[in-house]
Coordinates of C-alpha atoms and ligand atoms in Angstrom, one line a residue:
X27 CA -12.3 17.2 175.6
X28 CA -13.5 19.7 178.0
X29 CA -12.2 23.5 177.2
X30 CA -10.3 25.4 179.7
X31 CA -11.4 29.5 179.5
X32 CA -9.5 31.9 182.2
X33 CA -11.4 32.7 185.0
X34 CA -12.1 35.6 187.6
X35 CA -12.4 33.8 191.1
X36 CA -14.3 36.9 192.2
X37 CA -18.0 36.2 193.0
X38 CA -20.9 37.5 190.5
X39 CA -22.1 40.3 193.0
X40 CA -18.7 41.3 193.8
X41 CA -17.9 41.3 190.0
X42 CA -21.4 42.9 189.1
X43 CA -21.3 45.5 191.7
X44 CA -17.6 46.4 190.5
X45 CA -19.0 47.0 187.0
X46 CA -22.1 49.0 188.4
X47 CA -20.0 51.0 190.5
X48 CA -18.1 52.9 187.5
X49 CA -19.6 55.3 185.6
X50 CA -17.0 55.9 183.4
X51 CA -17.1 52.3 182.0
X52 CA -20.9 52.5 182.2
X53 CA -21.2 55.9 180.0
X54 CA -18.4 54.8 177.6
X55 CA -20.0 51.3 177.2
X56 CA -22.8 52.7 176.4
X57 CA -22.4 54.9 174.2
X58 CA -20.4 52.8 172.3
X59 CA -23.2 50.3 171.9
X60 CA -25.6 52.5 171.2
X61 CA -23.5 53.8 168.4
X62 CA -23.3 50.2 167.0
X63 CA -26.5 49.6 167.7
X64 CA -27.7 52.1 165.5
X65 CA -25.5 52.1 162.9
X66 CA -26.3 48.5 162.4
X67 CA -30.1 49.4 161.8
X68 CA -28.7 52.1 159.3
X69 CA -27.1 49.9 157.5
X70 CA -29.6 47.4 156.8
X71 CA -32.2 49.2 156.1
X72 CA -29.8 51.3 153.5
X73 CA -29.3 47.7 152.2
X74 CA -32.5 45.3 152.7
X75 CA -30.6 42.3 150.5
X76 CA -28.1 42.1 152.8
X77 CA -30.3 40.0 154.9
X78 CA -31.0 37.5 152.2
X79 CA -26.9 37.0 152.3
X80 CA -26.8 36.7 155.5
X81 CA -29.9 33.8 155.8
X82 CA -27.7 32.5 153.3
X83 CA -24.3 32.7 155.3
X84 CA -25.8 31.1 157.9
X85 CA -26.8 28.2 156.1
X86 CA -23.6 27.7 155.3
X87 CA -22.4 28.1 158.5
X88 CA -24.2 25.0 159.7
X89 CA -23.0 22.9 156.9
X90 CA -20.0 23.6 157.4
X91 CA -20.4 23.0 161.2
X92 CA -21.9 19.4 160.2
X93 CA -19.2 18.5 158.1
X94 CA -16.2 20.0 159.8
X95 CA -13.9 16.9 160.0
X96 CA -13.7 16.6 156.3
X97 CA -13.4 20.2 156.1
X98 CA -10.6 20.7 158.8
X99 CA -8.8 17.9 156.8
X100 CA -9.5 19.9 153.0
X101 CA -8.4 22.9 154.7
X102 CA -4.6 21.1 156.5
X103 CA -4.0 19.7 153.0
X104 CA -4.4 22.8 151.3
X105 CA -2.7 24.6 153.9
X106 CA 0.2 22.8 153.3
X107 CA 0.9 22.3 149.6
X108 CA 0.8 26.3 150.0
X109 CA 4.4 25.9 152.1
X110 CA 2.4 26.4 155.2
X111 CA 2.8 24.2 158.0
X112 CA -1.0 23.1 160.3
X113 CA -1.2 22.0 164.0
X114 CA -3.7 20.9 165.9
X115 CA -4.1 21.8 169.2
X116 CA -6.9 20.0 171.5
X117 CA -6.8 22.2 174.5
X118 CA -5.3 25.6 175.4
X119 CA -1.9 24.3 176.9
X120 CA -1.1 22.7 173.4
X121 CA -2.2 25.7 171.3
X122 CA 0.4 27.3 173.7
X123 CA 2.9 24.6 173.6
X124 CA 2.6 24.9 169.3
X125 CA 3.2 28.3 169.4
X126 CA 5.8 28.1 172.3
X127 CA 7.4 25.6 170.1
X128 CA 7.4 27.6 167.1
X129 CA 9.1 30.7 168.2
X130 CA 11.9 28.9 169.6
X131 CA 12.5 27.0 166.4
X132 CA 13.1 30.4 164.8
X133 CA 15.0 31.8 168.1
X134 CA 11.9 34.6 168.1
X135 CA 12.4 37.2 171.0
X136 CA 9.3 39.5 169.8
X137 CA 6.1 39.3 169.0
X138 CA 3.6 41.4 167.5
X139 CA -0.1 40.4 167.2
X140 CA -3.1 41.6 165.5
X141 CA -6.5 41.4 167.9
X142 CA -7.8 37.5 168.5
X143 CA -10.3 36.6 171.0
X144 CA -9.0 32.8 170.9
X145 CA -5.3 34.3 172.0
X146 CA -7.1 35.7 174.7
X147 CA -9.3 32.2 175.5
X148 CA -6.2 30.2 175.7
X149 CA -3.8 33.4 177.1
X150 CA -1.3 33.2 174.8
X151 CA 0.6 36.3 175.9
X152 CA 1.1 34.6 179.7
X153 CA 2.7 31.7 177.9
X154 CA 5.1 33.1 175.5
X155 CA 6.2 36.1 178.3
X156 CA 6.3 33.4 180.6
X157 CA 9.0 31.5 178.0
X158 CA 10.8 34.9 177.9
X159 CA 9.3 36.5 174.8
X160 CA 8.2 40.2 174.5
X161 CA 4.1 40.4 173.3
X162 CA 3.2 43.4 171.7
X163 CA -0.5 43.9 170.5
X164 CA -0.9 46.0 168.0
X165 CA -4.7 46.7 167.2
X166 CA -5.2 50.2 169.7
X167 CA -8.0 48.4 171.7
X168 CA -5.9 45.7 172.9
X169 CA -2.7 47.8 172.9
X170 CA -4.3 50.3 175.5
X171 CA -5.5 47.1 177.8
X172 CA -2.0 45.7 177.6
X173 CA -0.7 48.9 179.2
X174 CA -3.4 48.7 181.6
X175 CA -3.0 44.7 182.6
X176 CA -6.5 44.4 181.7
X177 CA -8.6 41.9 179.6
X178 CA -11.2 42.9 176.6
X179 CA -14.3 44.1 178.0
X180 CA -15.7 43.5 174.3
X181 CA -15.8 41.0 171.5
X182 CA -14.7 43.7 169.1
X183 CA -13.8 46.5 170.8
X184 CA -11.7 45.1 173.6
X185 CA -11.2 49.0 175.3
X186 CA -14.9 49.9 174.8
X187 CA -15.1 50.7 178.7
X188 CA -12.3 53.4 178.7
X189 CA -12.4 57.2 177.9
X190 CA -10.2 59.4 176.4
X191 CA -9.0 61.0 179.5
X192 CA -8.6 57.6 181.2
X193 CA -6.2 56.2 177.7
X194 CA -4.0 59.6 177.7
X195 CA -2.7 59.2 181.2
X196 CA -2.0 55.3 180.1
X197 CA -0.3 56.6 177.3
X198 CA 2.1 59.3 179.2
X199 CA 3.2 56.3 181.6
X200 CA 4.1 54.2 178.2
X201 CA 5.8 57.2 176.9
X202 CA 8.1 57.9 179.6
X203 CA 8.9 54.3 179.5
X204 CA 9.7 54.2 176.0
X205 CA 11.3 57.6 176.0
X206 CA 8.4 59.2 173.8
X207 CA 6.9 62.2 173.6
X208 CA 3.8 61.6 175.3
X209 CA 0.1 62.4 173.3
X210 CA -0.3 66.3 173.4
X211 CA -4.2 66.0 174.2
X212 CA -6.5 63.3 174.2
X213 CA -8.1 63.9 171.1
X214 CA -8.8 60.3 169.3
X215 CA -6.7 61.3 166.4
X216 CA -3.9 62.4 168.8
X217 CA -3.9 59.0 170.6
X218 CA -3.8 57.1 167.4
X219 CA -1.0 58.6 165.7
X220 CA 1.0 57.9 169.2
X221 CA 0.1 54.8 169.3
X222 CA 0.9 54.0 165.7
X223 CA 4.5 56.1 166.1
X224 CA 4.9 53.9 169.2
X225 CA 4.0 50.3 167.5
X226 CA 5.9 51.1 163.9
X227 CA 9.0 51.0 165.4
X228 CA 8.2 47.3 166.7
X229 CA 6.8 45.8 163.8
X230 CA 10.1 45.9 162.1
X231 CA 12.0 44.3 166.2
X232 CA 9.5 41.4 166.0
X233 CA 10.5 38.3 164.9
X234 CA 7.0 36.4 164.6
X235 CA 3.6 37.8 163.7
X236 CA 0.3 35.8 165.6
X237 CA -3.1 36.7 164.1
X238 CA -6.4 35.0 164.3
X239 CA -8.9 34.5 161.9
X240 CA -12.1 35.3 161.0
X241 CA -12.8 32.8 158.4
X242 CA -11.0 30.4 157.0
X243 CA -12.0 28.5 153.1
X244 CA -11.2 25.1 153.3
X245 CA -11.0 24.5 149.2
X246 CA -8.2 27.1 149.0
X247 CA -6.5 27.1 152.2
X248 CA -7.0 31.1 153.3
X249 CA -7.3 32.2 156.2
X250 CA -9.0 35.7 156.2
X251 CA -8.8 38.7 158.2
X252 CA -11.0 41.7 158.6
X253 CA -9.8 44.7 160.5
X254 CA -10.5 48.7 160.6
X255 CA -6.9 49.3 161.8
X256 CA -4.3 47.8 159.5
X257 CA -2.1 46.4 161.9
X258 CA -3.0 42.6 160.8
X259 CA -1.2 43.8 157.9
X260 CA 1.7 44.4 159.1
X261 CA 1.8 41.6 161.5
X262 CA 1.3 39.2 158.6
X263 CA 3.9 40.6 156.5
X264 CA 6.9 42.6 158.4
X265 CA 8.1 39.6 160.3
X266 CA 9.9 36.5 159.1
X267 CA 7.4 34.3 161.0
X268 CA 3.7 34.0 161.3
X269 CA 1.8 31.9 162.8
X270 CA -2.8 32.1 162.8
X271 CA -4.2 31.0 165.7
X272 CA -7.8 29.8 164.5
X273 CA -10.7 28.0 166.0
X274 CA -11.4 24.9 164.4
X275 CA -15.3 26.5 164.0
X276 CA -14.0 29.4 161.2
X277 CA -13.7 27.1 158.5
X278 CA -16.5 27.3 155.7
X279 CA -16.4 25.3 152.5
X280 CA -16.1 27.5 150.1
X281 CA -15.4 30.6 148.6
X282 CA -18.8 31.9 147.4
X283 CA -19.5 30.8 151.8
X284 CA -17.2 33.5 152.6
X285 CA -18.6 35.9 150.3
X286 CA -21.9 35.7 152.1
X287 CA -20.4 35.9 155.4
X288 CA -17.5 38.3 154.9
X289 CA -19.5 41.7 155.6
X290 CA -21.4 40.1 158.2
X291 CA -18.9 41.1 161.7
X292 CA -18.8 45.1 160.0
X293 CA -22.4 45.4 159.2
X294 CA -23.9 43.7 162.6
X295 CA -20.9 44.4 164.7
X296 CA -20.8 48.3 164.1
X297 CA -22.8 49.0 161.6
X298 CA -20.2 49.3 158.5
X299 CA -20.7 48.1 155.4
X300 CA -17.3 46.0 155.2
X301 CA -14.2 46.4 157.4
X302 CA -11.5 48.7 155.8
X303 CA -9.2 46.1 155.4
X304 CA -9.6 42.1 154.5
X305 CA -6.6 40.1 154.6
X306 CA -6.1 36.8 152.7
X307 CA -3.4 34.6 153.4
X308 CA -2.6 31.8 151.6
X309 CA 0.7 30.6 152.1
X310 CA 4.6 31.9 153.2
X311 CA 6.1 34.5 150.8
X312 CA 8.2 33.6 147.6
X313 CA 11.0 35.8 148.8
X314 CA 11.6 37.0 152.3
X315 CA 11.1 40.9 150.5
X316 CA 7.6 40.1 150.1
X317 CA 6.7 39.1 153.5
X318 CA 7.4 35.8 155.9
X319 CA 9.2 33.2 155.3
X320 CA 7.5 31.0 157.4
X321 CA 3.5 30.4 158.1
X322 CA 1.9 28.1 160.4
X323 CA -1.9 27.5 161.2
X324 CA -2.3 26.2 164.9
X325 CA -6.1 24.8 164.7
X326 CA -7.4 25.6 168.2
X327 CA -10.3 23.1 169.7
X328 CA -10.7 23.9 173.5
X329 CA -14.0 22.3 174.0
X330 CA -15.7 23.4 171.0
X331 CA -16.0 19.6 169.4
X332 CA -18.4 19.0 172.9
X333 CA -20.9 20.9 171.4
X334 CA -21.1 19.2 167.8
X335 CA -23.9 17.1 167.2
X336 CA -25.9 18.3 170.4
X337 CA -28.1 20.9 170.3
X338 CA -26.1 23.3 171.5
X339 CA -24.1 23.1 167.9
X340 CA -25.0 26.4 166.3
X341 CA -23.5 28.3 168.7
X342 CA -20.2 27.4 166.6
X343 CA -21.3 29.6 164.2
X344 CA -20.6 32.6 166.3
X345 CA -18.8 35.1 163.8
X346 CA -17.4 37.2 167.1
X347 CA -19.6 40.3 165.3
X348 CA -20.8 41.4 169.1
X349 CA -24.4 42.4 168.2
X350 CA -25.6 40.2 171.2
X351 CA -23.4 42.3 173.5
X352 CA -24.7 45.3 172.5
X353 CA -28.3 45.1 172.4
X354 CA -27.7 43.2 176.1
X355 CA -29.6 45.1 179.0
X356 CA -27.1 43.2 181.3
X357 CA -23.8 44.0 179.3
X358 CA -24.5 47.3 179.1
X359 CA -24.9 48.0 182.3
X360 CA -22.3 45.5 184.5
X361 CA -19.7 45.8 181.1
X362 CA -17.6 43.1 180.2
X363 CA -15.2 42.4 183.1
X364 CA -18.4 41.0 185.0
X365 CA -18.6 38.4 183.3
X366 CA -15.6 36.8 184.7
X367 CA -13.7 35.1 181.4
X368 CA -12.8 36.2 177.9
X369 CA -16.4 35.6 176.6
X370 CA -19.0 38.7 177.8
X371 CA -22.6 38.9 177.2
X372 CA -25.1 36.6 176.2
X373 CA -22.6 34.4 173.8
X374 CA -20.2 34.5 176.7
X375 CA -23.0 33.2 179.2
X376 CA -23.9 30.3 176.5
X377 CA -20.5 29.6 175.7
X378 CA -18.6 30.0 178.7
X379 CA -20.4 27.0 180.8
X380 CA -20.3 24.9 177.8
X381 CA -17.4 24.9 176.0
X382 CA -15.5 24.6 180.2
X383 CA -18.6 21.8 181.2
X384 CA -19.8 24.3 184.0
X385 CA -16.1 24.7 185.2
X386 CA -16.0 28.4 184.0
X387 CA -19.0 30.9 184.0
X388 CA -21.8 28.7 185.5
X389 CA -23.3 31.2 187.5
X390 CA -24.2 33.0 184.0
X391 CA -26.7 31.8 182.8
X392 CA -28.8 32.4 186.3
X393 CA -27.7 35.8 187.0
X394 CA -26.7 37.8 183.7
X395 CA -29.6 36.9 181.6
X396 CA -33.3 38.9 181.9
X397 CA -34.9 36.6 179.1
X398 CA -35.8 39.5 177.0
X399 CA -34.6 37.7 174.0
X400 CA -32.8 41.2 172.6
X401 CA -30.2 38.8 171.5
X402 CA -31.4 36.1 169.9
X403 CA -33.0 38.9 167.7
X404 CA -29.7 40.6 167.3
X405 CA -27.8 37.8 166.7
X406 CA -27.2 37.4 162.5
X407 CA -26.1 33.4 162.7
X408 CA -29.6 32.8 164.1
X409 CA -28.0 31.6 167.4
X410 CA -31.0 30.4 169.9
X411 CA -29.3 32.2 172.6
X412 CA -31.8 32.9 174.7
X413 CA -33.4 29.3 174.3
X414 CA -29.9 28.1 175.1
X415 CA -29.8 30.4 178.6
X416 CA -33.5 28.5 179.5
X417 CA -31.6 25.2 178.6
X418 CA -28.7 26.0 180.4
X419 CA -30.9 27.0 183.5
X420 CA -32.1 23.3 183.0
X421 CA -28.6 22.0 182.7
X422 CA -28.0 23.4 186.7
X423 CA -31.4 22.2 187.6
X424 CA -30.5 18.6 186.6
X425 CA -26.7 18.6 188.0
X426 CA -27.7 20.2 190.9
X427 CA -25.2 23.2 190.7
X428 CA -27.6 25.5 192.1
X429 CA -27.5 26.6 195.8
X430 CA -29.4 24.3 197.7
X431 CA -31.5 27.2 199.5
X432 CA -32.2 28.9 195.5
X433 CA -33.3 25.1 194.9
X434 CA -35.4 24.7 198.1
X435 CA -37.2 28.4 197.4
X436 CA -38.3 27.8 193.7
X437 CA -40.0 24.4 195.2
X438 CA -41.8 25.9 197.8
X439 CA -42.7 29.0 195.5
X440 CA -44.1 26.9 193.1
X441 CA -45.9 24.6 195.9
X442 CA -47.5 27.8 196.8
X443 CA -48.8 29.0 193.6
X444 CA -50.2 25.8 192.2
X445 CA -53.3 26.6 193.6
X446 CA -55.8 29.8 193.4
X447 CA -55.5 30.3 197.8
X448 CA -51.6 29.7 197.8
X449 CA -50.6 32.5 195.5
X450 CA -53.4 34.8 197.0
X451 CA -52.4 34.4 200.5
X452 CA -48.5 34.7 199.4
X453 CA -49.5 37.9 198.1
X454 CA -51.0 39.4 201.4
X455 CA -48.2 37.9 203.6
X456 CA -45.8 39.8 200.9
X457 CA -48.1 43.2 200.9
X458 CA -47.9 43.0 204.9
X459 CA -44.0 42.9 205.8
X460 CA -42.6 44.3 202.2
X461 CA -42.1 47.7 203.9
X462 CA -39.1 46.1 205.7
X463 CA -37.4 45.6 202.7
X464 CA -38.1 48.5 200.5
X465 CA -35.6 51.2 199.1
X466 CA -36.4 53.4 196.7
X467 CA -39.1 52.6 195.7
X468 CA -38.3 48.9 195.2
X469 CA -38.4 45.4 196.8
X470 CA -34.3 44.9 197.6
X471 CA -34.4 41.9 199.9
X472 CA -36.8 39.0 201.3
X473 CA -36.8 36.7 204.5
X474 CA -36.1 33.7 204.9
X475 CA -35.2 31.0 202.0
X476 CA -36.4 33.9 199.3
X477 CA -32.9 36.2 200.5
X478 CA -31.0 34.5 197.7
X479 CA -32.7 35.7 194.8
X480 CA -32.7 39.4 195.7
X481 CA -28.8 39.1 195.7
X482 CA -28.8 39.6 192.3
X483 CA -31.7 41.4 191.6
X484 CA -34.9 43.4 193.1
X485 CA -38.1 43.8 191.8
X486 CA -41.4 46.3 192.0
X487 CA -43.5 46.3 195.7
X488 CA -46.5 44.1 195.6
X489 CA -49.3 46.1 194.4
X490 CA -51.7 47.7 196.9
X491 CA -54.5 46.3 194.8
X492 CA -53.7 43.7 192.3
X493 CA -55.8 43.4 188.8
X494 CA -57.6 40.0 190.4
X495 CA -58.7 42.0 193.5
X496 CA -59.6 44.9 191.7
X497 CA -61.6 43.1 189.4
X498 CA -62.9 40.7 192.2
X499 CA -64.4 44.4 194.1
X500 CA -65.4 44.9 190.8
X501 CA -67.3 41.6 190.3
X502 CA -68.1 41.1 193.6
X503 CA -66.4 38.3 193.6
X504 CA -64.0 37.3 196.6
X505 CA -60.7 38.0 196.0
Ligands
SF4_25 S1 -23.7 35.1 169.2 FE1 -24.4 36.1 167.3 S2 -24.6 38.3 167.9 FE2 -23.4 37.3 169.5 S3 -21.3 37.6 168.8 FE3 -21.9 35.6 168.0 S4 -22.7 36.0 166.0 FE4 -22.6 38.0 167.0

C-alpha cells in the first residue's frame, strides 16, 4: 500500500529560496544544530561504551524489522489482555478514521497531545478539527507552531527556526485571545511558564489524550515515551481517554532491545544522556483516580511495509533522533519547511519518495543532497542514507521522472567527457563564454541544455589553468 505524506505544491527553488531568504530561521537553525551537534560529541566521548549499545540497538532494530509480523501480532495480544484495545490502520485516512472513531465513542470535544511526527505524517489535527474537535498540543515546540499555522521545521525540535522575539509576539496574540496576561519578556524561562499556565488549565478540559511512541516492546505490551517537557505525562494520565498513535516500525522484541535503544534519541539527537522523562504505558488505569479509563493503540502503516524486504528496509529503523538533520549542509541552510512534507533532511529525502512511491518529495533526492555523506556518519541506526540518495537518483533515472532537458544534458555531458579531446575542448569552450554567467565570483547559470542544473546550484569558474595544462606546460606535453 503506497503511503500518503502532506505535501507543499510549491516548487523546490521557490521553497529553497524561501528558506534562504530568512535569516532569522537560518541563525536560529543553526545554532540550534550546532548546539546538538556538539553536545552529541560530548557525550560520547564522556561515555565511549555507549557506542557498543548502540551497535547493539541496532542489531536489534533489524531483527525486529525482519520479523515484524509476528511481533506486531505479540505486541496486539499483549496490548489487549492489558484492557487496551489495538487498531490497525493501513493508510493515513484510516489511522484518522480510528481515531475519528474513537473520540466520538467517548463524546470527546478536546484534545490534548504530546509531540508525534506520525500525527503530523497523517495530519491528525485537520481531521479531528475538521469533525469538530478542539486540538491542543502541548509539548512548547509544537504548541508555538500551532499558534503560528505552521508545520515542524525539525524532527525533534519542531520550532527550531523561531527566535525568542519572533515566539513572544505569538504568545501576546494567544494571550489576548485567551484573556491572559501575556509573557512579560521573552526570556526562555518567561515563555515556558506562560505556556505551561496556558496549557494546565487544558489538560484537565480535554477529554482524550493522543501520544506517539518512541518504542514499543512487543513481549510486554508498552508503549514508551521519552520527552524533556513532561507534557506526555499529563496527556497520558489527566484525561479519561488515550489513544498512541504508533508506526508499526517502533516495535522491538524485547525488553533488554529497548534498554539498548532507550538513550539513543537524547544522546544523538541533543547530546543528553537520557531524556528527563520516560513514559511506560501498559494498559488503562485500575480506577479512573489513577489515570484513563480507556487506552487504545492505533498501529499506523502508511507505506512503511513497501520498504520491508527491499533494500531500502533499514531505513525502518529510524529512531526520529535528528542527528542526520543536523549535521546536513542542506538542512541547515534551506531549514526544514523546504523540504516540502513532514519529513526534513536527509531521512526526509529517503523517506519521503519512498514511503509515497515518488508521489511526495521526488525532487529530493536530486536537489537537497551534496553527497558528502555527513549523515550516513551521523546517523546511529547505521542508515545507508547517502547510498540510498545515489539509489534513489537511480530510481528517477529508471522511471524517467527527471526533466527530459536534465536527462538530455547528463547524456551529452557524459558523451563529451568519455574521451581525453571531449572534456578538454568542453573546458576551453566553458573558460571562453563563463564570464557571461559569473556573479560573485561564481558560475550561476549555463546556455543551452546545461540551464537546468544551475537552478539549483552554482559552482566555481573554470580554472584559468587547470592541473592537466599546468602540468602539460610543465611536461611539454600538449595539453
Ligand atoms: S535517519 Fe538516523 S540520524 Fe536521521 S533521524 Fe533517523 S535515526 Fe536519526
Amino acid at each position: 500500500m503506497i503511503g500518503k505524506l502532506p505535501s507543499d505544491a510549491r516548487p523546490w527553488p521557490e521553497r529553497r529560496d524561501a528558506g534562504l531568504a530568512n535569516a532569522t530561521m537560518r541563525e536560529t537553525l543553526g545554532l540550534v544544530t550546532r548546539r546538538f551537534s556538539t553536545g552529541k560529541r560530548r557525550v560520547f566521548l564522556e561515555d565511549p561504551a555507549q557506542d557498543q549499545a548502540r551497535r547493539a540497538g541496532v542489531q536489534a532494530k533489524r531483527a525486529a524489522i525482519a520479523d515484524l509480523d509476528r511481533l506486531i501480532a505479540q505486541f496486539s495480544s499483549a496490548v489487549e489482555a492489558h484492557g487496551g484495545v489495538v487498531r490497525r490502520a493501513a493508510t493515513a485516512e484510516e489511522a484518522v478514521e480510528a481515531v475519528k472513531a474513537i473520540a466520538r465513542q467517548h463524546q470527546v470535544q478536546v484534545v490534548v497531545k504530546s509531540k508525534s511526527m506520525l500525527t503530523e505524517e497523517i495530519q491528525l489535527n485537520h481531521g479531528l478539527e475538521a469533525a469538530g474537535i478542539r486540538v491542543l498540543e502541548t509539548d512548547l515546540g509544537e504548541y508555538i507552531i500551532q499558534r503560528a499555522h505552521e508545520t515542524p521545521s525539525h524532527i525533534l525540535a519542531p520550532a527550531a527556526h523561531k527566535n525568542r522575539a519572533q515566539i513572544r509576539s505569538l504568545f501576546e496574540t494567544d494571550a489576548a485571545e485567551a484573556g491572559l496576561r501575556p509573557p512579560p519578556s521573552d526570556a526562555a524561562e518567561t515563555l515556558t511558564q506562560y505556556a505551561r499556565e496556558r496549557l494546565r488549565r487544558e489538560f484537565l478540559e480535554a477529554g482524550m489524550g493522543v501520544t506517539g511512541a518512541n518504542f514499543g516492546v512487543a513481549e510486554t505490551g508498552t508503549v514508551v515515551l521519552v520527552t524533556n517537557e513532561g507534557n506526555a505525562d499529563l496527556v497520558a494520565s489527566l484525561p479519561r481517554v488515550l489513544v498512541t498513535v504508533m508506526g508499526i516500525e517502533k516495535l522491538v522484541a524485547r525488553w533488554e532491545d529497548l534498554t539498548l535503544l532507550i538513550q539513543q534519541p537524547a544522546m544523538n539527537g541533543i547530546g543528553q544522556r537520557l531524556s528527563a522523562y520516560t513514559t511506560l504505558i501498559s494498559g488503562p488505569a485500575a480506577s479512573a483516580a489513577e489515570g484513563p479509563a480507556a487506552w487504545y493503540v492505533v498501529l499506523v502503516d502508511n507505506g512503511r511495509s513497501r520498504l520491508r524486504q527491499t533494500v531500502f528496509e533499514d531505513v525502518l529503523s529510524c529512531i526520529r533522533c535528528g542527528a542526520c538533520l543536523n549535521v546536513c549542509p542542506v538542512f541547515r541552510q534551506v531549514g526544514g519547511h523546504a523540504y516540502g512534507s513532514v519529513y526534513s533532511g536527509p531521512i526526509g529525502v529517503v523517506e519521503t519518495p519512498l514511503l509515497t512511491d515518488f508521489q511526495v518529495g521526488a525532487e529530493l533526492p536530486s536537489v537537497a543532497c551534496t553527497m558528502c555523506h555527513a549523515c550516513q556518519e551521523a546517523c546511529p541506526m547505521d542508515i545507508r542514507l547517502a547510498e540510498h540518495i545515489v539509489r534513489l537518483r537511480q530510481e528517477k533515472v529508471r522511471r524517467r521522472l527527471n526533466p527530459p532537458s536534465l536527462t538530455a544534458s547528463y547524456h551529452w555531458w557524459s558523451r563529451l567527457w568519455s574521451t581525453p579531446e571531449g572534456y578538454r575542448r568542453s573546458l576551453r569552450l566553458a573558460r571562453a563564454v563563463q564570464g557571461l554567467y559569473r556573479r560573485q565570483g561564481r558560475l550561476v547559470n549555463a546556455p543551452g541544455l546545461a540551464r537546468g542544473w544551475f537552478q539549483t546550484r552554482d559552482m566555481p569558474p573554470v580554472a584559468k589553468e587547470t592541473f592537466l595544462e599546468w602540468w602539460a606546460r610543465h611536461r611539454g606535453g600538449a595539453s
